[in-house]
CSV table of C-alpha atoms and ligand atoms in Angstrom, one decimal:
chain,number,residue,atom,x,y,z
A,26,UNK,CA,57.2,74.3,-36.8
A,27,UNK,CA,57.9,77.7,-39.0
A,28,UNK,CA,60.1,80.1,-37.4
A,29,UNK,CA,58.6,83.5,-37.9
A,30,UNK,CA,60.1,86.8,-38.9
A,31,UNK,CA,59.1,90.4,-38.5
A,32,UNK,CA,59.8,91.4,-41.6
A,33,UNK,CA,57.4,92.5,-44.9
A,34,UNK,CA,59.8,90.2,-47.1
A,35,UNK,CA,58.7,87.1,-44.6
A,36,UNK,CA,54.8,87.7,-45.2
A,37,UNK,CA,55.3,87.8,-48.9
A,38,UNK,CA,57.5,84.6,-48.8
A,39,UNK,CA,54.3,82.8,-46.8
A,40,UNK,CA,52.2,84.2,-49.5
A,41,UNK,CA,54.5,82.6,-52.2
A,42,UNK,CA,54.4,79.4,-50.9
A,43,UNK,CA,50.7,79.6,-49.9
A,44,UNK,CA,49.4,76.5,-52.3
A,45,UNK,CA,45.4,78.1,-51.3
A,46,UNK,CA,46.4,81.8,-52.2
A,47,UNK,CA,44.8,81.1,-56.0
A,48,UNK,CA,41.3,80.7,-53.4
A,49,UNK,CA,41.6,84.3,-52.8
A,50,UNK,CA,40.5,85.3,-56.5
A,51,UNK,CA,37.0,83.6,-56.0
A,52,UNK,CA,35.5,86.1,-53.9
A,53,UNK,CA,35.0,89.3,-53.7
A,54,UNK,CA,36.8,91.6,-51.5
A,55,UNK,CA,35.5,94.7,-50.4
A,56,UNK,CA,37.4,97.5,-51.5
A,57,UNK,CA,38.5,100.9,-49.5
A,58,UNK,CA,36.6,104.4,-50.7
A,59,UNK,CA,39.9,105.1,-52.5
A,60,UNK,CA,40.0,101.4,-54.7
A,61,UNK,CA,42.2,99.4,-52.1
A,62,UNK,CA,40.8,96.3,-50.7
A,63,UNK,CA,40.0,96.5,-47.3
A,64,UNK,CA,41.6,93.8,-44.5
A,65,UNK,CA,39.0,91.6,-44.0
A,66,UNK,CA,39.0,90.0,-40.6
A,67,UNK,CA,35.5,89.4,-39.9
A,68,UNK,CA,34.8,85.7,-42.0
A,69,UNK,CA,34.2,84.7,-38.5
A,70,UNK,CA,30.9,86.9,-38.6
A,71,UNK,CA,29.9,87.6,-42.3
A,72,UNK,CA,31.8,85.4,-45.3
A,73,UNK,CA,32.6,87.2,-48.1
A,74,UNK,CA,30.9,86.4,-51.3
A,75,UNK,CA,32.2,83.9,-53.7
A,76,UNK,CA,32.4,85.4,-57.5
A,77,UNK,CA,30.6,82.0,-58.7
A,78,UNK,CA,27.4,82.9,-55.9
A,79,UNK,CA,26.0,85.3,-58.4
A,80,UNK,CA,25.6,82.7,-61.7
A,81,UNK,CA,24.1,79.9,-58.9
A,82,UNK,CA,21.3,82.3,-58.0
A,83,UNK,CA,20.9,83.6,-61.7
A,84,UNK,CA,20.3,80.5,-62.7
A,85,UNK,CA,17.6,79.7,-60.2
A,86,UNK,CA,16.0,83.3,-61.0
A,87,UNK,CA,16.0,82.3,-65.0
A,88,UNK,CA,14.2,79.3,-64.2
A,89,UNK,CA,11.6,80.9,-62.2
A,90,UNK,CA,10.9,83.4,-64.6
A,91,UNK,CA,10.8,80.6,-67.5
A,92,UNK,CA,9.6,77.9,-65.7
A,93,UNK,CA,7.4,79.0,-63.0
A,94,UNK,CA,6.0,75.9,-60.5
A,95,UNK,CA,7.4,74.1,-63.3
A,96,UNK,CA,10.9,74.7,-62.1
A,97,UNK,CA,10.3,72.3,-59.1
A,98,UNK,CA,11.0,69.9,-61.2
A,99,UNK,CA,12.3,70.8,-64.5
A,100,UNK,CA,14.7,73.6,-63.7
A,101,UNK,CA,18.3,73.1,-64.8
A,102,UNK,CA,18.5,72.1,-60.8
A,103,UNK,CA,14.8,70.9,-59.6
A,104,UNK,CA,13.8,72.9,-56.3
A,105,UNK,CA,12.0,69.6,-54.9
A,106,UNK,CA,15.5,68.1,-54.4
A,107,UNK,CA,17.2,71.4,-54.4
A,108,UNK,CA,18.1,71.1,-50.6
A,109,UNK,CA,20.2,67.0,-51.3
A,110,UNK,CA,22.6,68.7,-53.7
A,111,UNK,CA,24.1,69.7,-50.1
A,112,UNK,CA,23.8,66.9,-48.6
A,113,UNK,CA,26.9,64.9,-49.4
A,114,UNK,CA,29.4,68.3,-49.1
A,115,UNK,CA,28.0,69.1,-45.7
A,116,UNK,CA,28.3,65.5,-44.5
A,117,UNK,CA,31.9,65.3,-45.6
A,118,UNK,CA,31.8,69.0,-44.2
A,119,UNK,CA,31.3,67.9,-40.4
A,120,UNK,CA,32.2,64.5,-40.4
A,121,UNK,CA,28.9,62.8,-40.9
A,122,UNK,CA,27.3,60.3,-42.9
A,123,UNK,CA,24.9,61.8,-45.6
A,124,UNK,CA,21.6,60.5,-43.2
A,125,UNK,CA,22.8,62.8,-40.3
A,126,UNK,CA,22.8,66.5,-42.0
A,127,UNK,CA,20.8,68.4,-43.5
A,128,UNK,CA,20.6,72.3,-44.5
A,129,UNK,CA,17.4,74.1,-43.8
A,130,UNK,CA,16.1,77.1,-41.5
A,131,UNK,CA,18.2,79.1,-39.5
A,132,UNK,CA,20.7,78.3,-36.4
A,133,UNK,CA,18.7,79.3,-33.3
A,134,UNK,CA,15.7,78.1,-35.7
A,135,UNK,CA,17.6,74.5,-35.7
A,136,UNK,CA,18.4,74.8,-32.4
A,137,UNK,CA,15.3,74.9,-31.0
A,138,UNK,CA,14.1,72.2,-32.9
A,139,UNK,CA,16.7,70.0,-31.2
A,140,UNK,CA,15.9,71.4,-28.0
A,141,UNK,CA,12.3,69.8,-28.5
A,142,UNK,CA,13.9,66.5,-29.5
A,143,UNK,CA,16.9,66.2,-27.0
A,144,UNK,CA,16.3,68.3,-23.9
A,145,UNK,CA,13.5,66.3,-22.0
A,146,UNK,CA,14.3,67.0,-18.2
A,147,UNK,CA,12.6,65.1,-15.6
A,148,UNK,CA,12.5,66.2,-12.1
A,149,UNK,CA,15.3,64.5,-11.1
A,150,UNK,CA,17.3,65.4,-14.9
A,151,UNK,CA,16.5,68.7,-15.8
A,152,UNK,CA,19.7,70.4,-16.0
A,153,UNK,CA,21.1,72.0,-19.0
A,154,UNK,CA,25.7,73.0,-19.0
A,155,UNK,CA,26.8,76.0,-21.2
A,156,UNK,CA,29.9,77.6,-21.2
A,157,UNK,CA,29.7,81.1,-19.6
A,158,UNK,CA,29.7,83.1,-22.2
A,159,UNK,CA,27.9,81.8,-24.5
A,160,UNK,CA,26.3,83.6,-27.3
A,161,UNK,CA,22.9,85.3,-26.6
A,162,UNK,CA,21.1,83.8,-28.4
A,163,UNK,CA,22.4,80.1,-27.3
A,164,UNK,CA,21.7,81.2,-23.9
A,165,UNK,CA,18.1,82.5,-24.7
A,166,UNK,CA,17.3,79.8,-26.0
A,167,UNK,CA,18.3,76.8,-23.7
A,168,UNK,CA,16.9,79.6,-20.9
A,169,UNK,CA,13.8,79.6,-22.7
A,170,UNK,CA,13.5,76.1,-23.1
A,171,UNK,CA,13.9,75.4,-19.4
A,172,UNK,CA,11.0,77.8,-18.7
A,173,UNK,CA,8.7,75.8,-21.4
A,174,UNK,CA,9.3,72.8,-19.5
A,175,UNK,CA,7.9,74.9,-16.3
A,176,UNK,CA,11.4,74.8,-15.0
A,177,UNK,CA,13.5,77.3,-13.2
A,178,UNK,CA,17.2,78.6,-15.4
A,179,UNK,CA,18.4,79.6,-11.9
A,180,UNK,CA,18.4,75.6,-10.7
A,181,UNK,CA,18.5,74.0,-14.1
A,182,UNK,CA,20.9,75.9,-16.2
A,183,UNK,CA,24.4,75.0,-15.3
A,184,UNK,CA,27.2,77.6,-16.7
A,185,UNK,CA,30.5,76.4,-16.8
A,186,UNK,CA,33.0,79.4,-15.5
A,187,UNK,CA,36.7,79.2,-16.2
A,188,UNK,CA,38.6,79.1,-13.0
A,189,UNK,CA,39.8,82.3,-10.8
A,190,UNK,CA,42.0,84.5,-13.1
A,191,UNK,CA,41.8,82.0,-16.1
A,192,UNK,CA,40.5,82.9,-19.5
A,193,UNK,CA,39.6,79.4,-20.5
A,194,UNK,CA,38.1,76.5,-19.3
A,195,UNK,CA,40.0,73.4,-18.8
A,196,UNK,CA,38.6,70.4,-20.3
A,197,UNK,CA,39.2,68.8,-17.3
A,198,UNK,CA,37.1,70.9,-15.3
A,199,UNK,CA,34.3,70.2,-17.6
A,200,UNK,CA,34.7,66.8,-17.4
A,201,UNK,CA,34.7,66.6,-13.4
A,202,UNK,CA,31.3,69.0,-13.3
A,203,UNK,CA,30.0,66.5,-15.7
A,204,UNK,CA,30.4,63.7,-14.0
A,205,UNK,CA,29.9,65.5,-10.5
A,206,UNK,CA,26.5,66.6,-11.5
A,207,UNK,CA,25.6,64.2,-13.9
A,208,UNK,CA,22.4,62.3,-12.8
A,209,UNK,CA,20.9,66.1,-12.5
A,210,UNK,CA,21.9,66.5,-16.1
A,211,UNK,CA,19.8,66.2,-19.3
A,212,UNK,CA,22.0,67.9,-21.8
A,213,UNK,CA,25.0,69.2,-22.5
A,214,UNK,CA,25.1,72.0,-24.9
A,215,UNK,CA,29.0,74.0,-26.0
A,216,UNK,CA,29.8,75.9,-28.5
A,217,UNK,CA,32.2,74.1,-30.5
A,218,UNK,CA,34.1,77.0,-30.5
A,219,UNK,CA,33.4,79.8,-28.3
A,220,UNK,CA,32.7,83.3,-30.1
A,221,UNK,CA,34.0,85.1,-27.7
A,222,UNK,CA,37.5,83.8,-26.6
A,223,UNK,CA,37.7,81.7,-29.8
A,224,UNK,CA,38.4,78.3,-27.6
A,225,UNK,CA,37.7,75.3,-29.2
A,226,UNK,CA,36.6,72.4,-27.2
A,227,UNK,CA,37.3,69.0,-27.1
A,228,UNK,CA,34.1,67.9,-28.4
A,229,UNK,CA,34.7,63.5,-28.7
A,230,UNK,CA,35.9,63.8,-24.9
A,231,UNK,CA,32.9,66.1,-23.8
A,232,UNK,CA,30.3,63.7,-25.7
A,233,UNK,CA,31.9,60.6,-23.8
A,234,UNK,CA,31.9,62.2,-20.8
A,235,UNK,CA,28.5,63.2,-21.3
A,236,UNK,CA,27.1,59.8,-22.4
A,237,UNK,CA,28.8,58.3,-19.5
A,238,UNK,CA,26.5,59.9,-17.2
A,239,UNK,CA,23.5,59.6,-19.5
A,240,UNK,CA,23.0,62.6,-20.7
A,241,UNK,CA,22.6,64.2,-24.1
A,242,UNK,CA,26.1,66.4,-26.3
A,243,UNK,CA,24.8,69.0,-28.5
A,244,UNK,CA,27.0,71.5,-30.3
A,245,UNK,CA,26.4,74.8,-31.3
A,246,UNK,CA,29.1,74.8,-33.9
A,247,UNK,CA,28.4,78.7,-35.9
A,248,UNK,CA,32.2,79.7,-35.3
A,249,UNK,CA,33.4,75.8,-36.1
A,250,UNK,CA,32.4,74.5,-39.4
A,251,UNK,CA,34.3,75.9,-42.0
A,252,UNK,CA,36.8,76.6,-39.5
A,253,UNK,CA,38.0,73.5,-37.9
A,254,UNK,CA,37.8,69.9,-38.8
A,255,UNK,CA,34.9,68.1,-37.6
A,256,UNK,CA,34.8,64.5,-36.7
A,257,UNK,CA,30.6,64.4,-35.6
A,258,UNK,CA,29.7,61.6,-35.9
A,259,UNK,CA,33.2,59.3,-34.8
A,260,UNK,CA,32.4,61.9,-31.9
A,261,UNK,CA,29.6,60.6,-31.0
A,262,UNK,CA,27.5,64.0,-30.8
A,263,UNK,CA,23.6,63.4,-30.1
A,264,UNK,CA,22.8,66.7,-32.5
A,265,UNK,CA,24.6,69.7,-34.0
A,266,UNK,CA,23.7,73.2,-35.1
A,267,UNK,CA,25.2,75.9,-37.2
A,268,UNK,CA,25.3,79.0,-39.2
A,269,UNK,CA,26.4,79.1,-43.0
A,270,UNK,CA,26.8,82.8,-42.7
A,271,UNK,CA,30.2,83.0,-40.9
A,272,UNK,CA,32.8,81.0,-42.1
A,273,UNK,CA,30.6,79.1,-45.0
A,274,UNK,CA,30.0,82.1,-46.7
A,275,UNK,CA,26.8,81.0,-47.5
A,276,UNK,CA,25.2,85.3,-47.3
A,277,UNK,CA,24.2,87.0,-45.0
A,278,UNK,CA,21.2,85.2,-43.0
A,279,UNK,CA,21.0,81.8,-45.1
A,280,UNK,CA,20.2,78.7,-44.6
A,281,UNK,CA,22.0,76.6,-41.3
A,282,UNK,CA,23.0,73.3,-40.8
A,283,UNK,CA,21.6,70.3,-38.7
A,284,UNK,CA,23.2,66.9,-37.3
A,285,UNK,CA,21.0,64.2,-35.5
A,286,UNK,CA,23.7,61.6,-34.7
A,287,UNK,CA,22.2,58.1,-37.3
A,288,UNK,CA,21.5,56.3,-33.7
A,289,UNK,CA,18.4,58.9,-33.8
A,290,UNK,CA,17.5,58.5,-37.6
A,291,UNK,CA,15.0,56.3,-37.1
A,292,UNK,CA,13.8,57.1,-33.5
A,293,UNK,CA,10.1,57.9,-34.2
A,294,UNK,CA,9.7,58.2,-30.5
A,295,UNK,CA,11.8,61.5,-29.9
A,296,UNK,CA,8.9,64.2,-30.0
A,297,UNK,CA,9.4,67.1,-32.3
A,298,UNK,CA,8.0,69.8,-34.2
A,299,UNK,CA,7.3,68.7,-37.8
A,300,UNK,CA,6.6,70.3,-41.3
A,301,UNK,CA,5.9,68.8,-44.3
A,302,UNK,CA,9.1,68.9,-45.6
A,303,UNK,CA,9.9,66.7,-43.1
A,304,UNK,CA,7.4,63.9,-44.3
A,305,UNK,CA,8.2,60.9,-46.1
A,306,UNK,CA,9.3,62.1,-49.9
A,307,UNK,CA,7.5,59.1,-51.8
A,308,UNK,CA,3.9,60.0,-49.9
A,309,UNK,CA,4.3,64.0,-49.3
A,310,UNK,CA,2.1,65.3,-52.3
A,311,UNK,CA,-0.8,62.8,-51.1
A,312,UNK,CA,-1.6,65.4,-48.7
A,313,UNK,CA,-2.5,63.0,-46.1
A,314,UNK,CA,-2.8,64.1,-42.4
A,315,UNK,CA,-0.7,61.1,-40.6
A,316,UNK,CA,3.0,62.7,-39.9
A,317,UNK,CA,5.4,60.3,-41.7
A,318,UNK,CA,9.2,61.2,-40.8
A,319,UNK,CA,11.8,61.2,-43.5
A,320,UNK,CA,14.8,59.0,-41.7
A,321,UNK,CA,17.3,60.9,-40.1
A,322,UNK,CA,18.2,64.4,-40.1
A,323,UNK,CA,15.8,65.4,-43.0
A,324,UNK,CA,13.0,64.9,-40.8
A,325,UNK,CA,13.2,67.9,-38.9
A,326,UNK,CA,12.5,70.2,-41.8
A,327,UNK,CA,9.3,72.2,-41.5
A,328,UNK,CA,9.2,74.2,-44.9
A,329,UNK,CA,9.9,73.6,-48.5
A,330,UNK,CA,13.0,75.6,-48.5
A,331,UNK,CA,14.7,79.2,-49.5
A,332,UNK,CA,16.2,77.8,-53.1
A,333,UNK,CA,17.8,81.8,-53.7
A,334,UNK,CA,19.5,81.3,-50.5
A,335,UNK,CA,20.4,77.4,-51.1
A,336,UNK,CA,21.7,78.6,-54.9
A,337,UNK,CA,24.2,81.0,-52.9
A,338,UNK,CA,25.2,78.8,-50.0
A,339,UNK,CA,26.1,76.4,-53.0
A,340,UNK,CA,28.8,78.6,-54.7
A,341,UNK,CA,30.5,78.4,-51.1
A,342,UNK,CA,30.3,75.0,-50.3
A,343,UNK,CA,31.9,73.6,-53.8
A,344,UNK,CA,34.6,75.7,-52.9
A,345,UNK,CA,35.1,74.1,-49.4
A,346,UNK,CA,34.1,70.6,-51.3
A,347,UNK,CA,37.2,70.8,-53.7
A,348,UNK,CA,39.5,72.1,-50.6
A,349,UNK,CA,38.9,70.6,-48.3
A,350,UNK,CA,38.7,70.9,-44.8
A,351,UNK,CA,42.5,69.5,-43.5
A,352,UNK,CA,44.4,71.9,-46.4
A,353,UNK,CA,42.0,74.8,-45.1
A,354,UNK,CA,43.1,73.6,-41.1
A,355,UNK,CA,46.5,73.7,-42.3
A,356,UNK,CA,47.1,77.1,-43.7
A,357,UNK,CA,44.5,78.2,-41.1
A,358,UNK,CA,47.5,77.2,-38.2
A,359,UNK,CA,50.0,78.9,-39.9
A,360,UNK,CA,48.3,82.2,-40.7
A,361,UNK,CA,46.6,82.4,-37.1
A,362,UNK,CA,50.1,81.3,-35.6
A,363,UNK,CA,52.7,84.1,-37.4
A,364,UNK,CA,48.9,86.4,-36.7
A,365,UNK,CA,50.0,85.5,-32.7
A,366,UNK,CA,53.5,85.7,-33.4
A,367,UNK,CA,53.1,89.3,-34.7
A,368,UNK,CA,51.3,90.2,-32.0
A,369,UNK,CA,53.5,89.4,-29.1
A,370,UNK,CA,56.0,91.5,-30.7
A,371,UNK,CA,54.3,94.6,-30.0
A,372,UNK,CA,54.5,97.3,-27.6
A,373,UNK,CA,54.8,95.6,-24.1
A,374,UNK,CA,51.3,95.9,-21.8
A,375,UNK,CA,49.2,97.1,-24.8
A,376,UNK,CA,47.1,94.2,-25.1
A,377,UNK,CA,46.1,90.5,-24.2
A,378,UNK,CA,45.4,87.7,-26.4
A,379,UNK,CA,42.5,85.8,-24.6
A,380,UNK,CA,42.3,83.1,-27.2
A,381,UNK,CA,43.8,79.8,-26.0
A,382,UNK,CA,47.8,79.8,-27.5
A,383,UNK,CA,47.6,75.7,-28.0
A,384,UNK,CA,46.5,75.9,-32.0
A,385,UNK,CA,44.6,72.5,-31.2
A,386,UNK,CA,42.2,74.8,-28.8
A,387,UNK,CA,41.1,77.3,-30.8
A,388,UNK,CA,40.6,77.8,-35.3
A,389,UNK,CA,41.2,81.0,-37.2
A,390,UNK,CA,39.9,83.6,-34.6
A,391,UNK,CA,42.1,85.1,-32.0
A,392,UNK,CA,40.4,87.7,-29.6
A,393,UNK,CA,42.4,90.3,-27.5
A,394,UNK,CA,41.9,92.8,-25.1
A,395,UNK,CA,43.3,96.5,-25.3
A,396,UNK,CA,44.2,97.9,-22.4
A,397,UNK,CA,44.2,101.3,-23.3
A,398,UNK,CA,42.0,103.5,-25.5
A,399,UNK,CA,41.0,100.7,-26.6
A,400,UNK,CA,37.5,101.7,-28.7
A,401,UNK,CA,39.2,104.7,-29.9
A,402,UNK,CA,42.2,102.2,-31.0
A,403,UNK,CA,39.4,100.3,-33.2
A,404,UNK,CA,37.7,103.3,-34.6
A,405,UNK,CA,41.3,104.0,-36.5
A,406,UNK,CA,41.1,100.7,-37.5
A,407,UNK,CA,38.1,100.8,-39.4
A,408,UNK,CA,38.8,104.3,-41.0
A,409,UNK,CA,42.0,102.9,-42.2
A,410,UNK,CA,40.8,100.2,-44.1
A,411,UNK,CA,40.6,96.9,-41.1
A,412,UNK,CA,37.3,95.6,-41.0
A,413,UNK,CA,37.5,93.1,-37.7
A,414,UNK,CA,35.2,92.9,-34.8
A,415,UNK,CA,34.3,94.8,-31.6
A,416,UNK,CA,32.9,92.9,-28.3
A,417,UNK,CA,32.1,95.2,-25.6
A,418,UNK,CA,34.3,96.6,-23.0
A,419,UNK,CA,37.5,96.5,-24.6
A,420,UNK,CA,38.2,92.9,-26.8
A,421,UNK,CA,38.7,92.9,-30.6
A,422,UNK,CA,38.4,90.0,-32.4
A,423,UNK,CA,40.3,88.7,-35.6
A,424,UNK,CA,40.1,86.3,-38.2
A,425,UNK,CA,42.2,85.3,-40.5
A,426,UNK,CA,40.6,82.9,-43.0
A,427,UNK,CA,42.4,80.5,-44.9
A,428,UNK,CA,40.4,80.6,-48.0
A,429,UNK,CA,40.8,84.4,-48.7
A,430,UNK,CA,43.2,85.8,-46.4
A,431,UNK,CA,46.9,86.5,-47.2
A,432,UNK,CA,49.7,86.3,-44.6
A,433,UNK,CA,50.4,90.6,-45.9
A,434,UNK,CA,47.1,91.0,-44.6
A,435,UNK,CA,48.0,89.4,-41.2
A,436,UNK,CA,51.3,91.8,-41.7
A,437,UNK,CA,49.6,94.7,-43.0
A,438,UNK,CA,47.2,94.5,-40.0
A,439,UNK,CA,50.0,94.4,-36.7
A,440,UNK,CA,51.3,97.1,-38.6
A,441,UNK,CA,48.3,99.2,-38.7
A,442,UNK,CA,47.8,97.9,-35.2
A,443,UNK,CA,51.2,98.8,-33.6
A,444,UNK,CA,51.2,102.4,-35.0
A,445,UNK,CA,48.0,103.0,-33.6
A,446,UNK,CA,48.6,101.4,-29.7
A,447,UNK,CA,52.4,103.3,-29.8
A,448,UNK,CA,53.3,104.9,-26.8
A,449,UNK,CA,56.3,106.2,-27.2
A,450,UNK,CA,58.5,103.6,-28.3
A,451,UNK,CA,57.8,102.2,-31.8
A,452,UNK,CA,57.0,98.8,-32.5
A,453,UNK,CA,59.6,96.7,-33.6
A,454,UNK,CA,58.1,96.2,-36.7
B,519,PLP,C1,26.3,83.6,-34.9
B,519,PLP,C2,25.7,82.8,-33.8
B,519,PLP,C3,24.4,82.7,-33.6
B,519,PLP,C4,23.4,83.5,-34.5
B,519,PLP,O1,22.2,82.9,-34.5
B,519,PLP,P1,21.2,83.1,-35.8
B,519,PLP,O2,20.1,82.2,-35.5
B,519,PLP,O3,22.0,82.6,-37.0
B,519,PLP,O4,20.9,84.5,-35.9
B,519,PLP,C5,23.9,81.9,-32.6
B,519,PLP,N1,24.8,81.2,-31.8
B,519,PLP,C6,26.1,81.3,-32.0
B,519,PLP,C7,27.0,80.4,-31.1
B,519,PLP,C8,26.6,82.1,-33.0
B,519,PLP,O5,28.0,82.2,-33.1
């Protein structure tokens, strides 16, 4: 455990012993009107851009102007197979074998898909558990997946509220609703880590717990993968979703991610919503109208996909490839840990940190609430140069990213911070 100090010299000791801080260099980072970089704390909501993105999706808009069709199969990289060069990064990604993932539409996109294949209530098993808070667009969906199934959200969607005056939910409360409820449930459906507290759950237990009663684990994981080590398929989850836009730094709006655990791969009997990029490779260009599944996850693809997009997402992903997600994790502890430490040294009352404190529930984000001025507070911020996040009434959110974020910047930032919440008596920093 590193014992943390308040001082500037302390952050740029970190920084000299940081074995990722070379990863910084590969991307870009925004810069300040007058040339400083800014502090970048939003990787949880838009990645920054690798330097190396630009030359991926050159290439692919030299081969189309050189190649046209042609390029599906003779560019430098064919766009037929464009898509598989993922395949093997992203397995190793979320903890999957190569069958299970694939990279194609986009999150809600994805997670609609697997609402067709693994939410099918009956009257007696129709209920669907989220965590309360939940993002919108989770929520909308499952809500409007329950109504396609001529269902009712107010008796079949179960959310899962932390107890009186907690923050967080206990995994064991989850696990007791679960198992209290569970012949009225037909899926369970977390974040893998929450967007708004940044809690992490404990996705093997949940998934046991689930398949104990029969029912079906998904995960919406958009603020997990890049962010924490993901074990998918030793956890036994039924199917997985995510976003390569937030930590994956894939560009804004890109391509998502998709797991269908390999016990599903060749389930031909799961109904779903098929393309032909989901039909069998060998037989696609026949053109025939019988719906041949690809096994496993590459089955669910509907559309020959984005390859500008995919050219991009791959500039990120060779990045995470050669790191690797455990040296990431690692750093990731430490900078979000002296981030905490910093924190509690500030001016007494002046905020809350909602985020779980146990590192093993939560990744790079921590969320806090202001308790005074609180919008104004974040206004400063941004003019000064800290780009992090606002979430209505009064909670910013953080995060420190391993791959391109320095422990100065975690420094830099409390500083910024404490000058703007004082209140008379200066922070101790
Ligand atoms: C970011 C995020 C989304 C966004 O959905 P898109 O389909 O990518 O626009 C959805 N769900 C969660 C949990 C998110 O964090």
């Amino acid at each position: 455990m590193t014992r943390f100090r308040t001082d500037r010299t302390f952050a740029a000791e970190l920084d000299a012993g940081d074995l990722l801080a070379s990863c910084r260099t590969r991307f870009h980072i925004p810069r300040r009107a007058d040339g400083r970089e800014v502090i970048y704390f939003c990787g949880n909501s838009l990645g920054l851009q690798p330097r190396s993105a630009l030359g991926f999706v050159e290439q692919e808009l030299k081969d189309w102007a050189r190649l046209g069709v042609e390029g599906h199969f003779h560019a430098k990289n064919p766009w037929m197979p464009y898509h598989e060069v993922l395949t093997a990064q992203t397995a190793r990604l979320v903890g999957a074998k190569p069958v299970e993932v694939v990279v194609m539409n986009t999150l809600t996109v994805n997670l609609h898909l697997m609402l067709v294949s693994f939410y099918r209530p009956t009257a007696s098993r129709h209920k669907i558990v989220i965590e309360a808070n939940a993002f919108p667009s989770d929520r909308y969906a499952v809500e409007s997946q329950i109504k396609f199934h001529g269902l009712d959200p107010a008796s079949s969607l179960l959310e899962l509220q932390p107890r009186g005056g907690e923050m967080m939910l206990r995994t064991e409360d989850i696990i007791s609703r679960i198992e209290q409820e569970g012949e009225a449930i037909a899926l369970v459906m977390l974040g893998g880590v929450n967007y708004y507290n940044g809690q992490a759950f404990a996705m093997g237990a949940i998934a046991h717990a689930a398949h104990a009663q029969g029912c079906i684990a998904g995960y919406d994981l958009a603020h997990a993968a890049g962010n924490i080590p993901l074990r998918l398929h030793d956890w036994n989850a039924d199917f997985a979703v995510w976003c390569s836009y937030k930590y994956l730094n894939g560009g804004p709006g890109t391509l998502a991610g998709c797991f269908v655990h390999e016990r599903h791969a060749e389930n031909y009997k799961l109904p779903r919503f098929a393309g032909w990029w989901g039909h069998n490779k060998e037989t696609r260009f026949l053109m025939k109208p019988e719906f041949q599944p690809i096994p496993g996850a590459e089955g669910w693809q509907l559309s020959n996909p984005p390859i500008l997009q995919l050219a991009a997402l791959r500039a990120s992903m060779e990045i995470f490839d050669e790191t690797g997600m455990e040296v990431l994790r690692k750093k990731s502890v430490l900078l979000t840990g002296y981030l905490e430490f910093l924190l509690d040294q500030l001016v007494e009352n002046s905020l809350t940190i909602i985020t779980p404190r146990n590192p093993d529930q939560r990744g790079a984000q921590l969320s806090f609430r202001l308790h005074r001025n609180a919008r104004e507070v974040f206004t400063e911020l941004t003019a000064r140069g800290v780009i992090c996040d606002w979430r209505e009434p009064d909670i910013i959110r953080v995060a420190p990213v391993p791959l391109y974020n320095t422990f100065t910047d975690v420094y830099e930032f409390v500083r910024v911070l404490g000058e703007e919440l004082e209140t008379g008596d200066p922070p101790s920093l």
